[in-house]
Amino acid sequence: MNPREYRYVGPADILEQAPPGRRGQAIVSQGDLAAWLTGQTAQDAGEPFTYVIDLGGTLRLAPQRSEHVACAGGEPVLGAGEITFTAEGGAWTVGEISNQSTGYCPEPSSWTAVAAALDRAGLERPPGFTHPIVFRRCRRCRQRNIVKDDHYACAVCGGSLPAAWNMDEPGSPVR
């Protein structure tokens, strides 16, 4: 089964600011990651970075306050979230990782594509997201929601949230 592709579902004005054709740094090896982290002088290497998994299955990184859609060059992704790295035994490993991206709102099941990209890059990783997030869109008010403690109720209007992922249903406010 092919992994799900997630299109951008966040605010249109953020999408419009994403420079077309520019994407986050591709990381396909330990060397790529080490070189990129060395160049990130404005951010502590222990802080979370923005990541996406592009449609080719490559890990792409950007500084923490970057938008996921900019890291993806405005394109759909196989996964997105935040990631931290730790140095262990002369190599970089994934310390923590989530699917926290309110622009793409990927399902926790996107872990399969994320894990494959990390494995291809030779990065040791946890067995799953260290902070998985469940996203749903309210069918009544159309707001994006994070489901907490299996409470499927909209934080804005109180409406019921669907059990299945629905972030890109017709009528979503973007585009």
mmCIF file of C-alpha atoms in Angstrom:
data_model
loop_
_atom_site.group_PDB
_atom_site.id
_atom_site.type_symbol
_atom_site.label_atom_id
_atom_site.label_comp_id
_atom_site.label_asym_id
_atom_site.label_seq_id
_atom_site.Cartn_x
_atom_site.Cartn_y
_atom_site.Cartn_z
ATOM 1 C CA MET A 1 0.000 0.000 0.000
ATOM 2 C CA ASN A 2 1.335 3.431 -0.931
ATOM 3 C CA PRO A 3 1.652 6.037 1.811
ATOM 4 C CA ARG A 4 -0.956 8.783 1.965
ATOM 5 C CA GLU A 5 -0.042 12.094 0.366
ATOM 6 C CA TYR A 6 -0.980 15.125 2.448
ATOM 7 C CA ARG A 7 -1.738 18.378 0.704
ATOM 8 C CA TYR A 8 -1.459 21.672 2.524
ATOM 9 C CA VAL A 9 -4.624 22.414 4.548
ATOM 10 C CA GLY A 10 -3.501 25.476 6.529
ATOM 11 C CA PRO A 11 -4.165 29.189 5.998
ATOM 12 C CA ALA A 12 -4.030 30.364 2.375
ATOM 13 C CA ASP A 13 -1.875 33.394 3.204
ATOM 14 C CA ILE A 14 0.896 31.131 4.546
ATOM 15 C CA LEU A 15 0.752 29.012 1.399
ATOM 16 C CA GLU A 16 1.044 32.152 -0.730
ATOM 17 C CA GLN A 17 4.254 33.104 1.125
ATOM 18 C CA ALA A 18 5.941 29.761 0.385
ATOM 19 C CA PRO A 19 8.568 30.405 -2.304
ATOM 20 C CA PRO A 20 7.839 28.074 -5.232
ATOM 21 C CA GLY A 21 10.687 25.748 -6.101
ATOM 22 C CA ARG A 22 12.566 26.345 -2.819
ATOM 23 C CA ARG A 23 12.507 23.570 -0.264
ATOM 24 C CA GLY A 24 14.189 22.550 2.952
ATOM 25 C CA GLN A 25 17.581 20.874 2.943
ATOM 26 C CA ALA A 26 17.504 17.289 1.688
ATOM 27 C CA ILE A 27 19.057 14.884 4.216
ATOM 28 C CA VAL A 28 20.037 11.528 2.745
ATOM 29 C CA SER A 29 22.999 10.656 4.986
ATOM 30 C CA GLN A 30 24.645 11.266 8.357
ATOM 31 C CA GLY A 31 27.093 13.560 6.555
ATOM 32 C CA ASP A 32 24.280 15.672 5.121
ATOM 33 C CA LEU A 33 22.748 16.076 8.571
ATOM 34 C CA ALA A 34 26.065 16.911 10.266
ATOM 35 C CA ALA A 35 26.908 19.538 7.622
ATOM 36 C CA TRP A 36 23.436 21.101 7.784
ATOM 37 C CA LEU A 37 23.378 21.210 11.599
ATOM 38 C CA THR A 38 26.825 22.862 11.623
ATOM 39 C CA GLY A 39 25.405 25.656 9.467
ATOM 40 C CA GLN A 40 22.438 26.271 11.785
ATOM 41 C CA THR A 41 24.122 28.879 13.983
ATOM 42 C CA ALA A 42 20.866 30.718 14.779
ATOM 43 C CA GLN A 43 19.366 27.666 16.483
ATOM 44 C CA ASP A 44 20.630 25.293 19.159
ATOM 45 C CA ALA A 45 20.998 21.787 17.687
ATOM 46 C CA GLY A 46 18.951 20.440 20.620
ATOM 47 C CA GLU A 47 15.910 22.535 19.683
ATOM 48 C CA PRO A 48 13.228 21.087 17.388
ATOM 49 C CA PHE A 49 13.587 21.585 13.651
ATOM 50 C CA THR A 50 10.840 21.615 11.034
ATOM 51 C CA TYR A 51 10.797 18.560 8.785
ATOM 52 C CA VAL A 52 8.813 17.157 5.893
ATOM 53 C CA ILE A 53 9.072 13.945 3.933
ATOM 54 C CA ASP A 54 8.737 14.891 0.274
ATOM 55 C CA LEU A 55 6.885 12.751 -2.265
ATOM 56 C CA GLY A 56 10.162 11.079 -3.223
ATOM 57 C CA GLY A 57 10.548 9.871 0.377
ATOM 58 C CA THR A 58 13.394 12.248 1.275
ATOM 59 C CA LEU A 59 13.727 13.935 4.666
ATOM 60 C CA ARG A 60 13.881 17.731 4.317
ATOM 61 C CA LEU A 61 14.803 20.055 7.172
ATOM 62 C CA ALA A 62 14.355 23.746 7.924
ATOM 63 C CA PRO A 63 14.901 25.897 11.021
ATOM 64 C CA GLN A 64 12.332 25.616 13.818
ATOM 65 C CA ARG A 65 10.171 28.616 12.994
ATOM 66 C CA SER A 66 9.899 27.734 9.311
ATOM 67 C CA GLU A 67 6.530 26.809 7.897
ATOM 68 C CA HIS A 68 6.158 23.202 6.804
ATOM 69 C CA VAL A 69 4.685 24.307 3.476
ATOM 70 C CA ALA A 70 7.823 26.394 2.794
ATOM 71 C CA CYS A 71 10.033 23.403 3.687
ATOM 72 C CA ALA A 72 8.005 21.385 1.168
ATOM 73 C CA GLY A 73 8.131 24.080 -1.530
ATOM 74 C CA GLY A 74 4.326 24.244 -1.470
ATOM 75 C CA GLU A 75 4.058 20.606 -2.549
ATOM 76 C CA PRO A 76 2.171 17.702 -0.921
ATOM 77 C CA VAL A 77 4.148 15.556 1.545
ATOM 78 C CA LEU A 78 4.195 12.040 2.971
ATOM 79 C CA GLY A 79 4.868 13.339 6.489
ATOM 80 C CA ALA A 80 5.617 16.525 8.421
ATOM 81 C CA GLY A 81 6.337 17.627 11.957
ATOM 82 C CA GLU A 82 9.079 18.595 14.373
ATOM 83 C CA ILE A 83 12.293 16.695 15.081
ATOM 84 C CA THR A 84 15.231 16.974 17.487
ATOM 85 C CA PHE A 85 18.659 15.399 17.175
ATOM 86 C CA THR A 86 21.218 14.260 19.723
ATOM 87 C CA ALA A 87 24.878 13.392 19.189
ATOM 88 C CA GLU A 88 25.710 9.848 20.291
ATOM 89 C CA GLY A 89 28.989 8.085 19.674
ATOM 90 C CA GLY A 90 30.046 10.429 16.882
ATOM 91 C CA ALA A 91 26.733 10.176 15.034
ATOM 92 C CA TRP A 92 23.470 12.089 15.085
ATOM 93 C CA THR A 93 20.338 10.265 16.206
ATOM 94 C CA VAL A 94 16.698 11.315 16.371
ATOM 95 C CA GLY A 95 15.890 12.316 19.946
ATOM 96 C CA GLU A 96 12.242 13.291 19.652
ATOM 97 C CA ILE A 97 9.897 13.453 16.687
ATOM 98 C CA SER A 98 6.253 14.369 16.179
ATOM 99 C CA ASN A 99 3.748 14.794 13.391
ATOM 100 C CA GLN A 100 2.979 18.317 14.668
ATOM 101 C CA SER A 101 2.221 20.264 11.512
ATOM 102 C CA THR A 102 -0.952 22.325 11.493
ATOM 103 C CA GLY A 103 -0.337 23.064 7.813
ATOM 104 C CA TYR A 104 -0.457 19.427 6.679
ATOM 105 C CA CYS A 105 -2.036 17.731 9.724
ATOM 106 C CA PRO A 106 -0.628 14.277 8.954
ATOM 107 C CA GLU A 107 -2.009 11.202 10.659
ATOM 108 C CA PRO A 108 0.083 9.227 13.155
ATOM 109 C CA SER A 109 0.127 6.486 10.486
ATOM 110 C CA SER A 110 2.446 8.749 8.452
ATOM 111 C CA TRP A 111 5.159 7.277 10.706
ATOM 112 C CA THR A 112 5.747 4.531 8.122
ATOM 113 C CA ALA A 113 6.966 7.063 5.520
ATOM 114 C CA VAL A 114 8.878 9.072 8.145
ATOM 115 C CA ALA A 115 10.657 5.977 9.494
ATOM 116 C CA ALA A 116 11.591 4.862 5.973
ATOM 117 C CA ALA A 117 13.152 8.269 5.200
ATOM 118 C CA LEU A 118 15.112 8.267 8.472
ATOM 119 C CA ASP A 119 16.315 4.713 7.827
ATOM 120 C CA ARG A 120 17.449 5.601 4.284
ATOM 121 C CA ALA A 121 19.434 8.524 5.737
ATOM 122 C CA GLY A 122 21.091 6.190 8.254
ATOM 123 C CA LEU A 123 19.633 7.934 11.300
ATOM 124 C CA GLU A 124 18.879 5.955 14.452
ATOM 125 C CA ARG A 125 15.329 6.684 15.547
ATOM 126 C CA PRO A 126 12.658 5.813 18.079
ATOM 127 C CA PRO A 127 10.136 3.072 17.176
ATOM 128 C CA GLY A 128 7.383 5.647 16.546
ATOM 129 C CA PHE A 129 6.459 9.273 17.033
ATOM 130 C CA THR A 130 7.488 10.347 20.520
ATOM 131 C CA HIS A 131 4.604 12.844 20.465
ATOM 132 C CA PRO A 132 1.860 11.600 18.076
ATOM 133 C CA ILE A 133 -0.942 14.057 17.327
ATOM 134 C CA VAL A 134 -4.438 13.353 15.965
ATOM 135 C CA PHE A 135 -5.928 16.099 13.778
ATOM 136 C CA ARG A 136 -9.550 16.488 12.694
ATOM 137 C CA ARG A 137 -11.541 19.218 10.978
ATOM 138 C CA CYS A 138 -14.891 20.198 12.461
ATOM 139 C CA ARG A 139 -17.632 19.653 9.910
ATOM 140 C CA ARG A 140 -19.756 22.360 11.515
ATOM 141 C CA CYS A 141 -17.326 25.321 11.761
ATOM 142 C CA ARG A 142 -14.475 23.961 9.541
ATOM 143 C CA GLN A 143 -11.781 24.644 12.166
ATOM 144 C CA ARG A 144 -8.685 22.455 12.473
ATOM 145 C CA ASN A 145 -8.554 20.623 15.819
ATOM 146 C CA ILE A 146 -6.075 18.560 17.780
ATOM 147 C CA VAL A 147 -7.836 15.633 19.448
ATOM 148 C CA LYS A 148 -6.751 15.262 23.067
ATOM 149 C CA ASP A 149 -7.457 12.301 25.336
ATOM 150 C CA ASP A 150 -9.692 10.722 22.648
ATOM 151 C CA HIS A 151 -12.154 13.606 23.109
ATOM 152 C CA TYR A 152 -13.532 14.105 19.594
ATOM 153 C CA ALA A 153 -15.201 17.486 20.136
ATOM 154 C CA CYS A 154 -14.391 20.774 18.400
ATOM 155 C CA ALA A 155 -12.543 23.206 20.668
ATOM 156 C CA VAL A 156 -14.229 26.140 18.881
ATOM 157 C CA CYS A 157 -17.910 25.244 18.498
ATOM 158 C CA GLY A 158 -18.248 22.008 20.488
ATOM 159 C CA GLY A 159 -19.366 20.017 17.433
ATOM 160 C CA SER A 160 -18.518 16.330 17.108
ATOM 161 C CA LEU A 161 -15.323 15.491 15.263
ATOM 162 C CA PRO A 162 -15.199 12.493 12.935
ATOM 163 C CA ALA A 163 -13.315 9.344 13.902
ATOM 164 C CA ALA A 164 -11.520 9.211 10.521
ATOM 165 C CA TRP A 165 -8.998 11.751 9.190
ATOM 166 C CA ASN A 166 -10.840 14.429 7.220
ATOM 167 C CA MET A 167 -8.533 17.409 6.972
ATOM 168 C CA ASP A 168 -8.774 17.718 3.200
ATOM 169 C CA GLU A 169 -12.527 17.243 2.799
ATOM 170 C CA PRO A 170 -14.242 19.431 0.219
ATOM 171 C CA GLY A 171 -15.149 22.767 1.735
ATOM 172 C CA SER A 172 -11.865 23.094 3.618
ATOM 173 C CA PRO A 173 -11.007 26.780 3.780
ATOM 174 C CA VAL A 174 -7.647 26.662 1.950
ATOM 175 C CA ARG A 175 -7.358 27.286 -1.819
#
